[in-house]
Every structure is written in C-alpha cells, then in structure tokens.
Amino acid sequence: VTVTPRNYPLTFRHASAVSTHYAIIGMAHVAGDYPLYYDAFNEKGLCMAGLNFVGNASYQKPQEDHDNIAQFEFIPWILSQCASVKEARVHLAQMVLTDTPFNEQFAPAQLHWILADKNECIVIEPMAKRCMQMQVAIRKNRLKMWKDL
C-alpha cells in the first residue's frame, strides 16, 4: 500500500509539477521516489485502476496545446486534482496520453483505465485513432449504456 500525502510534490514529464493536491492511497510500486500506481483512490472518493489492454492500447507523442501525460503518470495526475468523474472529464478533454517510458527498465504498460466515484463510472481506452471514454451505468446487473464521448 502506498500513500501520497496531500501536497506531496508530484512531478510530471511534460506537464507542470503539482504541489497542492488531494491525498492518494493505493497499490503501487515506488521507483525513484515516484509512485507507479496500479489502482488508487483520493480523499474525495474518486478511484481509478489501470487494467491490461494488451494489443489495443496506443499512446501518442506529446502535442502542443495539450496536457501531455505519460501513461505511468495518469493515475496520480487525475487523482491529485479531481474530486469527481465530472471534474476529470474536463481534464481528459485536454489530455494526451504519451508513450514516454518511466525509464529503460519500465516500458509503457498497455492499459485502459476505469474511473469511478459515487455517481458514475467511465472507462478510458487509449486507441490508435482516439482516446475513447465510455460511460458505464450498471442497473440490476445490466449494462445500461455505452457512450463514446
């Protein structure tokens, strides 16, 4: 179990460092003093997990006028600044998931993510043509809606 305390400095390869943020707790491998989260939640109840998406995940090169976030930074980037899925959607609209590796030993993992709060749940799938967000609503064990945003 790894805890990133509130306001612990978080650095990002292509984005500005964050020194004021929510606390995060979850499962992670810590390398070079950086939490490589597998799954986690923040103090506001927003939770996120990276799941295998081998053969399907596709990341991009950094692009101007976007928030360029390396795949390994995605969970702390979202959970450090968003209290809900609704807030995360705003950040996701301006974000590019990059193929920047953590280091030579850790190539980018091929993942997709589930992001949930008490009101809604979405799945984020970085595909070759675009990063899709699908809203998932479960009612009585039935999938109510898939929506490409």
Tab-separated table of N, CA and C in Angstrom:
chain	number	residue	atom	x	y	z
A	1	VAL	N	0.855	-1.176	0.000
A	1	VAL	CA	0.000	0.000	0.000
A	1	VAL	C	0.901	1.239	0.000
A	2	THR	N	0.554	2.175	-0.856
A	2	THR	CA	1.333	3.411	-0.980
A	2	THR	C	0.427	4.611	-0.723
A	3	VAL	N	0.910	5.534	0.072
A	3	VAL	CA	0.172	6.769	0.364
A	3	VAL	C	0.975	7.942	-0.181
A	4	THR	N	0.310	8.765	-0.969
A	4	THR	CA	0.891	10.037	-1.393
A	4	THR	C	0.161	11.110	-0.589
A	5	PRO	N	0.824	11.686	0.400
A	5	PRO	CA	0.149	12.661	1.259
A	5	PRO	C	-0.317	13.895	0.483
A	6	ARG	N	-1.324	14.525	1.029
A	6	ARG	CA	-1.804	15.783	0.458
A	6	ARG	C	-0.616	16.731	0.335
A	7	ASN	N	-0.497	17.348	-0.820
A	7	ASN	CA	0.519	18.363	-1.119
A	7	ASN	C	1.955	17.841	-1.201
A	8	TYR	N	2.139	16.525	-1.280
A	8	TYR	CA	3.470	15.976	-1.558
A	8	TYR	C	3.800	16.341	-3.009
A	9	PRO	N	4.958	16.904	-3.295
A	9	PRO	CA	5.255	17.347	-4.662
A	9	PRO	C	5.204	16.192	-5.674
A	10	LEU	N	4.404	16.371	-6.706
A	10	LEU	CA	4.317	15.410	-7.804
A	10	LEU	C	4.866	16.065	-9.064
A	11	THR	N	5.789	15.394	-9.715
A	11	THR	CA	6.343	15.918	-10.963
A	11	THR	C	5.829	15.093	-12.126
A	12	PHE	N	5.747	15.745	-13.275
A	12	PHE	CA	5.290	15.102	-14.498
A	12	PHE	C	6.277	15.431	-15.606
A	13	ARG	N	6.486	14.513	-16.512
A	13	ARG	CA	7.497	14.679	-17.558
A	13	ARG	C	7.212	15.834	-18.510
A	14	HIS	N	5.947	16.000	-18.894
A	14	HIS	CA	5.609	17.016	-19.901
A	14	HIS	C	4.622	18.058	-19.385
A	15	ALA	N	4.295	17.996	-18.114
A	15	ALA	CA	3.322	18.932	-17.527
A	15	ALA	C	3.940	19.564	-16.281
A	16	SER	N	3.321	20.603	-15.829
A	16	SER	CA	3.819	21.305	-14.641
A	16	SER	C	3.702	20.439	-13.395
A	17	ALA	N	4.643	20.607	-12.493
A	17	ALA	CA	4.604	19.910	-11.217
A	17	ALA	C	3.396	20.387	-10.412
A	18	VAL	N	2.917	19.524	-9.523
A	18	VAL	CA	1.770	19.845	-8.680
A	18	VAL	C	2.230	19.758	-7.228
A	19	SER	N	2.049	20.843	-6.491
A	19	SER	CA	2.442	20.824	-5.081
A	19	SER	C	1.242	20.972	-4.154
A	20	THR	N	0.083	21.307	-4.694
A	20	THR	CA	-1.146	21.399	-3.918
A	20	THR	C	-2.141	20.431	-4.532
A	21	HIS	N	-2.471	19.364	-3.803
A	21	HIS	CA	-3.356	18.342	-4.371
A	21	HIS	C	-3.970	17.484	-3.280
A	22	TYR	N	-4.916	16.619	-3.700
A	22	TYR	CA	-5.565	15.673	-2.796
A	22	TYR	C	-4.604	14.549	-2.416
A	23	ALA	N	-4.835	13.958	-1.249
A	23	ALA	CA	-4.090	12.775	-0.827
A	23	ALA	C	-4.560	11.574	-1.646
A	24	ILE	N	-3.645	10.636	-1.895
A	24	ILE	CA	-3.930	9.438	-2.684
A	24	ILE	C	-3.423	8.217	-1.918
A	25	ILE	N	-4.200	7.148	-1.947
A	25	ILE	CA	-3.775	5.880	-1.355
A	25	ILE	C	-4.125	4.754	-2.324
A	26	GLY	N	-3.207	3.808	-2.470
A	26	GLY	CA	-3.484	2.697	-3.372
A	26	GLY	C	-2.329	1.733	-3.451
A	27	MET	N	-2.414	0.833	-4.400
A	27	MET	CA	-1.359	-0.144	-4.632
A	27	MET	C	-0.421	0.414	-5.693
A	28	ALA	N	0.871	0.401	-5.389
A	28	ALA	CA	1.849	0.974	-6.310
A	28	ALA	C	3.212	0.346	-6.086
A	29	HIS	N	4.008	0.413	-7.108
A	29	HIS	CA	5.438	0.145	-6.997
A	29	HIS	C	6.089	1.526	-6.963
A	30	VAL	N	6.931	1.771	-5.990
A	30	VAL	CA	7.606	3.067	-5.907
A	30	VAL	C	9.006	2.904	-6.477
A	31	ALA	N	9.299	3.667	-7.526
A	31	ALA	CA	10.609	3.626	-8.181
A	31	ALA	C	11.128	5.049	-8.284
A	32	GLY	N	12.348	5.258	-7.843
A	32	GLY	CA	12.915	6.603	-7.904
A	32	GLY	C	12.075	7.617	-7.164
A	33	ASP	N	11.471	7.232	-6.039
A	33	ASP	CA	10.617	8.089	-5.219
A	33	ASP	C	9.339	8.511	-5.945
A	34	TYR	N	8.934	7.759	-7.000
A	34	TYR	CA	7.709	8.074	-7.747
A	34	TYR	C	6.738	6.903	-7.616
A	35	PRO	N	5.482	7.174	-7.226
A	35	PRO	CA	4.509	6.087	-7.067
A	35	PRO	C	3.927	5.662	-8.421
A	36	LEU	N	4.227	4.447	-8.837
A	36	LEU	CA	3.675	3.888	-10.075
A	36	LEU	C	2.412	3.111	-9.683
A	37	TYR	N	1.304	3.842	-9.580
A	37	TYR	CA	0.057	3.255	-9.080
A	37	TYR	C	-0.561	2.275	-10.075
A	38	TYR	N	-1.043	1.156	-9.526
A	38	TYR	CA	-1.850	0.196	-10.288
A	38	TYR	C	-3.322	0.577	-10.141
A	39	ASP	N	-3.697	0.872	-8.909
A	39	ASP	CA	-5.044	1.345	-8.605
A	39	ASP	C	-4.960	2.194	-7.345
A	40	ALA	N	-5.884	3.133	-7.219
A	40	ALA	CA	-5.824	4.047	-6.079
A	40	ALA	C	-7.132	4.825	-5.971
A	41	PHE	N	-7.269	5.529	-4.843
A	41	PHE	CA	-8.376	6.464	-4.673
A	41	PHE	C	-7.862	7.681	-3.926
A	42	ASN	N	-8.583	8.800	-4.073
A	42	ASN	CA	-8.160	10.006	-3.379
A	42	ASN	C	-9.084	10.302	-2.202
A	43	GLU	N	-8.776	11.335	-1.463
A	43	GLU	CA	-9.525	11.662	-0.259
A	43	GLU	C	-10.958	12.086	-0.535
A	44	LYS	N	-11.288	12.379	-1.791
A	44	LYS	CA	-12.649	12.767	-2.161
A	44	LYS	C	-13.499	11.572	-2.592
A	45	GLY	N	-12.868	10.393	-2.690
A	45	GLY	CA	-13.615	9.189	-3.068
A	45	GLY	C	-13.551	8.833	-4.541
A	46	LEU	N	-12.754	9.566	-5.316
A	46	LEU	CA	-12.573	9.236	-6.725
A	46	LEU	C	-11.557	8.104	-6.802
A	47	CYS	N	-11.890	7.051	-7.531
A	47	CYS	CA	-10.966	5.920	-7.621
A	47	CYS	C	-10.676	5.586	-9.075
A	48	MET	N	-9.508	4.978	-9.286
A	48	MET	CA	-9.034	4.710	-10.636
A	48	MET	C	-8.157	3.474	-10.620
A	49	ALA	N	-8.292	2.644	-11.654
A	49	ALA	CA	-7.464	1.447	-11.769
A	49	ALA	C	-7.020	1.280	-13.213
A	50	GLY	N	-5.761	0.888	-13.385
A	50	GLY	CA	-5.225	0.562	-14.692
A	50	GLY	C	-5.349	-0.934	-14.919
A	51	LEU	N	-5.913	-1.322	-16.050
A	51	LEU	CA	-6.170	-2.726	-16.369
A	51	LEU	C	-5.523	-3.076	-17.701
A	52	ASN	N	-5.077	-4.325	-17.833
A	52	ASN	CA	-4.416	-4.752	-19.075
A	52	ASN	C	-5.289	-4.503	-20.298
A	53	PHE	N	-4.646	-4.048	-21.361
A	53	PHE	CA	-5.304	-3.762	-22.639
A	53	PHE	C	-4.313	-4.095	-23.751
A	54	VAL	N	-3.624	-5.222	-23.563
A	54	VAL	CA	-2.525	-5.630	-24.441
A	54	VAL	C	-3.022	-5.811	-25.873
A	55	GLY	N	-2.255	-5.237	-26.800
A	55	GLY	CA	-2.589	-5.320	-28.213
A	55	GLY	C	-3.570	-4.263	-28.675
A	56	ASN	N	-4.120	-3.495	-27.755
A	56	ASN	CA	-5.112	-2.473	-28.100
A	56	ASN	C	-4.690	-1.066	-27.710
A	57	ALA	N	-3.950	-0.937	-26.614
A	57	ALA	CA	-3.556	0.386	-26.130
A	57	ALA	C	-2.597	1.046	-27.110
A	58	SER	N	-2.814	2.332	-27.321
A	58	SER	CA	-1.967	3.109	-28.217
A	58	SER	C	-1.761	4.486	-27.599
A	59	TYR	N	-0.500	4.862	-27.425
A	59	TYR	CA	-0.177	6.160	-26.848
A	59	TYR	C	0.431	7.055	-27.917
A	60	GLN	N	0.438	8.366	-27.655
A	60	GLN	CA	0.871	9.335	-28.649
A	60	GLN	C	2.154	10.032	-28.219
A	61	LYS	N	2.734	10.748	-29.144
A	61	LYS	CA	3.841	11.647	-28.841
A	61	LYS	C	3.243	12.909	-28.217
A	62	PRO	N	4.006	13.622	-27.392
A	62	PRO	CA	3.498	14.883	-26.829
A	62	PRO	C	3.062	15.854	-27.930
A	63	GLN	N	1.986	16.577	-27.658
A	63	GLN	CA	1.431	17.534	-28.620
A	63	GLN	C	1.319	18.909	-27.966
A	64	GLU	N	1.559	19.933	-28.768
A	64	GLU	CA	1.412	21.299	-28.267
A	64	GLU	C	-0.045	21.576	-27.935
A	65	ASP	N	-0.266	22.482	-27.010
A	65	ASP	CA	-1.601	22.911	-26.597
A	65	ASP	C	-2.438	21.799	-25.976
A	66	HIS	N	-1.797	20.806	-25.371
A	66	HIS	CA	-2.487	19.741	-24.658
A	66	HIS	C	-1.767	19.482	-23.339
A	67	ASP	N	-2.455	18.839	-22.436
A	67	ASP	CA	-1.813	18.338	-21.230
A	67	ASP	C	-1.233	16.981	-21.595
A	68	ASN	N	0.074	16.901	-21.747
A	68	ASN	CA	0.753	15.673	-22.141
A	68	ASN	C	1.131	14.902	-20.889
A	69	ILE	N	0.494	13.752	-20.713
A	69	ILE	CA	0.677	12.948	-19.511
A	69	ILE	C	1.177	11.569	-19.917
A	70	ALA	N	2.312	11.176	-19.358
A	70	ALA	CA	2.844	9.839	-19.621
A	70	ALA	C	1.910	8.803	-19.011
A	71	GLN	N	1.840	7.654	-19.626
A	71	GLN	CA	0.942	6.586	-19.182
A	71	GLN	C	1.120	6.292	-17.692
A	72	PHE	N	2.337	6.249	-17.195
A	72	PHE	CA	2.583	5.923	-15.785
A	72	PHE	C	2.189	7.052	-14.839
A	73	GLU	N	1.969	8.256	-15.354
A	73	GLU	CA	1.571	9.410	-14.539
A	73	GLU	C	0.055	9.594	-14.465
A	74	PHE	N	-0.680	8.856	-15.266
A	74	PHE	CA	-2.108	9.102	-15.447
A	74	PHE	C	-2.897	9.032	-14.132
A	75	ILE	N	-2.708	7.989	-13.347
A	75	ILE	CA	-3.475	7.856	-12.102
A	75	ILE	C	-3.168	8.997	-11.128
A	76	PRO	N	-1.903	9.280	-10.816
A	76	PRO	CA	-1.689	10.406	-9.886
A	76	PRO	C	-2.098	11.759	-10.471
A	77	TRP	N	-2.006	11.926	-11.787
A	77	TRP	CA	-2.395	13.193	-12.403
A	77	TRP	C	-3.889	13.443	-12.213
A	78	ILE	N	-4.703	12.439	-12.468
A	78	ILE	CA	-6.159	12.592	-12.300
A	78	ILE	C	-6.537	12.692	-10.824
A	79	LEU	N	-6.067	11.741	-10.019
A	79	LEU	CA	-6.498	11.705	-8.622
A	79	LEU	C	-5.973	12.861	-7.785
A	80	SER	N	-4.881	13.463	-8.184
A	80	SER	CA	-4.346	14.588	-7.417
A	80	SER	C	-5.192	15.848	-7.563
A	81	GLN	N	-5.924	15.973	-8.665
A	81	GLN	CA	-6.618	17.240	-8.930
A	81	GLN	C	-8.121	17.142	-9.132
A	82	CYS	N	-8.681	15.942	-9.206
A	82	CYS	CA	-10.111	15.794	-9.480
A	82	CYS	C	-10.832	15.155	-8.302
A	83	ALA	N	-11.997	15.709	-7.967
A	83	ALA	CA	-12.812	15.166	-6.881
A	83	ALA	C	-13.925	14.269	-7.402
A	84	SER	N	-14.156	14.288	-8.717
A	84	SER	CA	-15.260	13.513	-9.286
A	84	SER	C	-14.953	13.155	-10.740
A	85	VAL	N	-15.731	12.221	-11.263
A	85	VAL	CA	-15.611	11.877	-12.683
A	85	VAL	C	-15.968	13.097	-13.528
A	86	LYS	N	-16.952	13.855	-13.095
A	86	LYS	CA	-17.357	15.067	-13.822
A	86	LYS	C	-16.175	16.026	-13.980
A	87	GLU	N	-15.420	16.250	-12.906
A	87	GLU	CA	-14.234	17.112	-12.992
A	87	GLU	C	-13.172	16.483	-13.886
A	88	ALA	N	-13.002	15.176	-13.791
A	88	ALA	CA	-11.983	14.500	-14.593
A	88	ALA	C	-12.262	14.634	-16.085
A	89	ARG	N	-13.530	14.608	-16.463
A	89	ARG	CA	-13.888	14.736	-17.890
A	89	ARG	C	-13.318	16.029	-18.497
A	90	VAL	N	-13.326	17.093	-17.731
A	90	VAL	CA	-12.793	18.377	-18.209
A	90	VAL	C	-11.301	18.229	-18.507
A	91	HIS	N	-10.564	17.582	-17.617
A	91	HIS	CA	-9.124	17.379	-17.819
A	91	HIS	C	-8.849	16.394	-18.941
A	92	LEU	N	-9.669	15.353	-19.040
A	92	LEU	CA	-9.477	14.351	-20.092
A	92	LEU	C	-9.637	14.944	-21.487
A	93	ALA	N	-10.500	15.950	-21.610
A	93	ALA	CA	-10.744	16.569	-22.917
A	93	ALA	C	-9.500	17.280	-23.457
A	94	GLN	N	-8.592	17.694	-22.571
A	94	GLN	CA	-7.390	18.414	-22.984
A	94	GLN	C	-6.120	17.577	-22.877
A	95	MET	N	-6.265	16.296	-22.535
A	95	MET	CA	-5.121	15.455	-22.246
A	95	MET	C	-4.735	14.563	-23.415
A	96	VAL	N	-3.433	14.334	-23.531
A	96	VAL	CA	-2.883	13.352	-24.453
A	96	VAL	C	-2.064	12.380	-23.612
A	97	LEU	N	-2.359	11.081	-23.721
A	97	LEU	CA	-1.547	10.066	-23.047
A	97	LEU	C	-0.337	9.780	-23.919
A	98	THR	N	0.836	10.021	-23.384
A	98	THR	CA	2.048	9.885	-24.187
A	98	THR	C	2.715	8.523	-23.992
A	99	ASP	N	3.563	8.196	-24.946
A	99	ASP	CA	4.306	6.938	-24.916
A	99	ASP	C	5.641	7.074	-24.180
A	100	THR	N	5.795	8.108	-23.387
A	100	THR	CA	7.029	8.342	-22.639
A	100	THR	C	7.230	7.236	-21.596
A	101	PRO	N	8.340	6.505	-21.665
A	101	PRO	CA	8.564	5.453	-20.671
A	101	PRO	C	9.038	6.049	-19.342
A	102	PHE	N	8.833	5.307	-18.254
A	102	PHE	CA	9.335	5.750	-16.959
A	102	PHE	C	10.866	5.765	-16.982
A	103	ASN	N	11.442	4.683	-17.468
A	103	ASN	CA	12.883	4.581	-17.683
A	103	ASN	C	13.129	3.409	-18.629
A	104	GLU	N	14.390	3.049	-18.857
A	104	GLU	CA	14.647	1.964	-19.802
A	104	GLU	C	14.182	0.607	-19.298
A	105	GLN	N	14.041	0.441	-18.001
A	105	GLN	CA	13.563	-0.831	-17.447
A	105	GLN	C	12.045	-0.963	-17.466
A	106	PHE	N	11.335	0.163	-17.512
A	106	PHE	CA	9.876	0.151	-17.462
A	106	PHE	C	9.288	0.781	-18.725
A	107	ALA	N	9.020	-0.044	-19.724
A	107	ALA	CA	8.352	0.436	-20.938
A	107	ALA	C	6.897	0.773	-20.598
A	108	PRO	N	6.245	1.602	-21.401
A	108	PRO	CA	4.834	1.908	-21.125
A	108	PRO	C	3.977	0.636	-21.133
A	109	ALA	N	3.219	0.434	-20.067
A	109	ALA	CA	2.308	-0.712	-19.985
A	109	ALA	C	1.114	-0.460	-20.900
A	110	GLN	N	0.606	-1.500	-21.509
A	110	GLN	CA	-0.564	-1.381	-22.377
A	110	GLN	C	-1.817	-1.530	-21.513
A	111	LEU	N	-2.424	-0.392	-21.203
A	111	LEU	CA	-3.527	-0.348	-20.243
A	111	LEU	C	-4.738	0.402	-20.771
A	112	HIS	N	-5.861	0.160	-20.130
A	112	HIS	CA	-7.011	1.049	-20.159
A	112	HIS	C	-7.400	1.231	-18.696
A	113	TRP	N	-8.231	2.206	-18.405
A	113	TRP	CA	-8.498	2.574	-17.013
A	113	TRP	C	-9.983	2.652	-16.740
A	114	ILE	N	-10.331	2.336	-15.506
A	114	ILE	CA	-11.674	2.567	-15.011
A	114	ILE	C	-11.565	3.705	-13.995
A	115	LEU	N	-12.492	4.639	-14.074
A	115	LEU	CA	-12.502	5.813	-13.202
A	115	LEU	C	-13.909	5.933	-12.640
A	116	ALA	N	-14.029	5.963	-11.317
A	116	ALA	CA	-15.365	5.951	-10.718
A	116	ALA	C	-15.431	6.815	-9.464
A	117	ASP	N	-16.631	7.343	-9.235
A	117	ASP	CA	-16.965	7.997	-7.975
A	117	ASP	C	-18.325	7.458	-7.548
A	118	LYS	N	-18.957	8.076	-6.576
A	118	LYS	CA	-20.229	7.550	-6.082
A	118	LYS	C	-21.373	7.727	-7.080
A	119	ASN	N	-21.187	8.572	-8.094
A	119	ASN	CA	-22.269	8.865	-9.036
A	119	ASN	C	-22.121	8.241	-10.417
A	120	GLU	N	-20.892	8.037	-10.853
A	120	GLU	CA	-20.727	7.493	-12.202
A	120	GLU	C	-19.394	6.795	-12.358
A	121	CYS	N	-19.303	6.080	-13.460
A	121	CYS	CA	-18.112	5.292	-13.757
A	121	CYS	C	-17.852	5.387	-15.255
A	122	ILE	N	-16.601	5.626	-15.639
A	122	ILE	CA	-16.236	5.617	-17.051
A	122	ILE	C	-15.012	4.725	-17.250
A	123	VAL	N	-14.845	4.288	-18.478
A	123	VAL	CA	-13.666	3.533	-18.877
A	123	VAL	C	-12.934	4.380	-19.903
A	124	ILE	N	-11.634	4.529	-19.745
A	124	ILE	CA	-10.819	5.322	-20.680
A	124	ILE	C	-9.939	4.354	-21.447
A	125	GLU	N	-10.106	4.331	-22.769
A	125	GLU	CA	-9.361	3.413	-23.622
A	125	GLU	C	-8.562	4.186	-24.663
A	126	PRO	N	-7.241	4.199	-24.517
A	126	PRO	CA	-6.399	4.900	-25.498
A	126	PRO	C	-6.219	4.031	-26.745
A	127	MET	N	-6.988	4.327	-27.764
A	127	MET	CA	-6.967	3.560	-29.009
A	127	MET	C	-6.138	4.303	-30.056
A	128	ALA	N	-5.816	3.626	-31.136
A	128	ALA	CA	-4.959	4.195	-32.164
A	128	ALA	C	-5.536	5.471	-32.778
A	129	LYS	N	-6.829	5.528	-32.986
A	129	LYS	CA	-7.425	6.686	-33.645
A	129	LYS	C	-7.812	7.795	-32.681
A	130	ARG	N	-8.158	7.440	-31.443
A	130	ARG	CA	-8.528	8.457	-30.454
A	130	ARG	C	-8.636	7.808	-29.084
A	131	CYS	N	-8.630	8.619	-28.053
A	131	CYS	CA	-8.829	8.130	-26.693
A	131	CYS	C	-10.330	8.185	-26.421
A	132	MET	N	-10.917	7.028	-26.220
A	132	MET	CA	-12.357	6.954	-26.012
A	132	MET	C	-12.670	6.933	-24.525
A	133	GLN	N	-13.758	7.594	-24.176
A	133	GLN	CA	-14.303	7.495	-22.831
A	133	GLN	C	-15.670	6.857	-22.979
A	134	MET	N	-15.917	5.831	-22.236
A	134	MET	CA	-17.218	5.187	-22.299
A	134	MET	C	-17.854	5.253	-20.929
A	135	GLN	N	-19.059	5.763	-20.903
A	135	GLN	CA	-19.760	5.841	-19.636
A	135	GLN	C	-20.443	4.512	-19.380
A	136	VAL	N	-20.279	4.005	-18.192
A	136	VAL	CA	-20.858	2.726	-17.823
A	136	VAL	C	-21.839	2.951	-16.680
A	137	ALA	N	-23.053	2.501	-16.870
A	137	ALA	CA	-24.044	2.589	-15.803
A	137	ALA	C	-24.627	1.202	-15.587
A	138	ILE	N	-24.450	0.661	-14.412
A	138	ILE	CA	-24.958	-0.670	-14.111
A	138	ILE	C	-26.246	-0.539	-13.301
A	139	ARG	N	-27.300	-1.126	-13.795
A	139	ARG	CA	-28.581	-1.140	-13.095
A	139	ARG	C	-29.093	-2.576	-13.102
A	140	LYS	N	-29.277	-3.162	-11.949
A	140	LYS	CA	-29.779	-4.533	-11.828
A	140	LYS	C	-28.952	-5.500	-12.663
A	141	ASN	N	-27.629	-5.365	-12.567
A	141	ASN	CA	-26.681	-6.240	-13.259
A	141	ASN	C	-26.789	-6.206	-14.777
A	142	ARG	N	-27.319	-5.133	-15.325
A	142	ARG	CA	-27.375	-5.000	-16.779
A	142	ARG	C	-26.639	-3.737	-17.191
A	143	LEU	N	-25.947	-3.833	-18.291
A	143	LEU	CA	-25.253	-2.666	-18.824
A	143	LEU	C	-26.299	-1.764	-19.454
A	144	LYS	N	-26.444	-0.565	-18.914
A	144	LYS	CA	-27.489	0.330	-19.401
A	144	LYS	C	-27.023	1.126	-20.610
A	145	MET	N	-25.774	1.597	-20.623
A	145	MET	CA	-25.387	2.491	-21.699
A	145	MET	C	-23.878	2.472	-21.903
A	146	TRP	N	-23.466	2.426	-23.152
A	146	TRP	CA	-22.076	2.676	-23.537
A	146	TRP	C	-22.127	3.904	-24.418
A	147	LYS	N	-21.291	4.852	-24.138
A	147	LYS	CA	-21.346	6.097	-24.893
A	147	LYS	C	-19.926	6.533	-25.234
A	148	ASP	N	-19.631	6.675	-26.506
A	148	ASP	CA	-18.346	7.183	-26.958
A	148	ASP	C	-18.416	8.702	-26.886
A	149	LEU	N	-17.585	9.304	-26.061
A	149	LEU	CA	-17.645	10.764	-25.863
A	149	LEU	C	-16.645	11.472	-26.728
